[in-house]
Short mmCIF file of C-alpha atoms in Angstrom, two decimals:
data_model
loop_
_atom_site.label_atom_id
_atom_site.label_comp_id
_atom_site.label_asym_id
_atom_site.label_seq_id
_atom_site.Cartn_x
_atom_site.Cartn_y
_atom_site.Cartn_z
CA UNK J 1 13.53 15.23 -7.85
CA UNK J 2 12.52 11.76 -7.74
CA UNK J 3 8.87 11.03 -6.41
CA UNK J 4 8.44 7.32 -6.16
CA UNK J 5 5.01 5.53 -7.42
CA UNK J 6 3.52 2.42 -5.50
CA UNK J 7 1.36 -0.16 -7.81
CA UNK J 8 -0.70 -2.92 -5.22
CA UNK J 9 -1.04 -6.12 -7.09
CA UNK J 10 -2.78 -9.19 -6.19
CA UNK J 11 -3.53 -7.68 -2.35
CA UNK J 12 -5.36 -10.34 -0.16
CA UNK J 13 -5.03 -8.49 3.30
CA UNK J 14 -6.70 -10.24 5.03
CA UNK J 15 -4.71 -12.21 5.09
CA UNK J 16 -1.66 -11.23 5.44
CA UNK J 17 -3.41 -8.79 8.12
CA UNK J 18 -2.50 -5.64 6.93
CA UNK J 19 1.10 -6.29 7.49
CA UNK J 20 2.63 -2.45 4.61
CA UNK J 21 0.59 -1.11 6.53
CA UNK J 22 1.74 -1.24 9.60
CA UNK J 23 4.97 -0.90 8.73
CA UNK J 24 5.03 2.30 6.43
CA UNK J 25 6.82 5.07 7.80
CA UNK J 26 5.28 8.10 6.09
CA UNK J 27 0.87 6.52 5.88
CA UNK J 28 0.84 5.55 2.46
CA UNK J 29 -0.89 2.64 2.41
CA UNK J 30 -5.30 2.22 3.15
CA UNK J 31 -7.56 -0.49 4.29
CA UNK J 32 -10.58 0.19 1.71
CA UNK J 33 -13.70 -2.06 1.40
CA UNK J 34 -13.79 -4.42 -0.96
CA UNK J 35 -17.32 -4.14 -1.49
CA UNK J 36 -19.89 -1.15 -1.00
CA UNK J 37 -20.96 -1.47 2.74
CA UNK J 38 -18.67 0.39 4.84
CA UNK J 39 -19.03 -1.44 8.51
CA UNK J 40 -16.99 -4.35 7.57
CA UNK J 41 -15.15 -3.95 10.19
CA UNK J 42 -11.25 -3.46 8.98
CA UNK J 43 -9.55 -7.36 9.54
CA UNK J 44 -12.35 -8.36 6.97
CA UNK J 45 -10.31 -10.34 4.03
CA UNK J 46 -13.35 -8.17 2.34
CA UNK J 47 -10.80 -5.21 2.69
CA UNK J 48 -7.71 -4.47 0.32
CA UNK J 49 -5.01 -2.66 0.37
CA UNK J 50 -4.89 0.19 -1.58
CA UNK J 51 -1.63 2.47 -2.10
CA UNK J 52 -3.57 6.72 -1.19
CA UNK J 53 -0.84 8.91 0.26
CA UNK J 54 1.35 7.22 -3.14
CA UNK J 55 3.45 10.40 -2.61
CA UNK J 56 4.47 10.55 0.23
CA UNK J 57 5.94 7.39 -0.07
CA UNK J 58 10.64 7.73 -0.08
CA UNK J 59 11.23 4.56 -1.56
CA UNK J 60 12.40 3.26 1.70
CA UNK J 61 10.96 -0.35 1.02
CA UNK J 62 9.62 -1.01 4.44
CA UNK J 63 6.36 -2.46 2.82
CA UNK J 64 7.73 -5.06 0.18
CA UNK J 65 9.45 -7.16 2.82
CA UNK J 66 6.03 -7.95 4.49
CA UNK J 67 3.85 -8.11 1.67
CA UNK J 68 2.96 -11.88 1.78
CA UNK J 69 1.94 -12.22 -1.64
CA UNK J 70 4.70 -9.98 -3.13
CA UNK J 71 1.16 -8.11 -4.27
CA UNK J 72 3.63 -4.45 -4.03
CA UNK J 73 5.47 -2.72 -6.92
CA UNK J 74 7.75 0.57 -6.18
CA UNK J 75 8.67 2.62 -9.58
CA UNK J 76 10.75 5.81 -9.97
CA UNK J 77 10.07 8.25 -11.60
CA UNK J 78 11.32 11.64 -12.40
CA UNK J 79 9.49 14.68 -11.88
CA UNK J 80 10.25 19.02 -12.83
CA UNK J 81 11.96 21.10 -10.40
CA UNK J 82 15.63 20.99 -11.61
#
């Protein structure tokens, strides 16, 4: 069984409009504040994208072409179970 890992590098989510979060059919990505002040608006450039639910990733790659910074990497890894 294959599982997918997601790494988000130099993400400037405020500049790109959180497109990966919008197009991901599995809902893998989450916008989180870079600072502790969680009262900021989600479109604020002080937010970043994290693959909080990476275990749902099915490797479709919908997020890759919409990432303006090419910050997303999807890797395949083997898992046990057959």
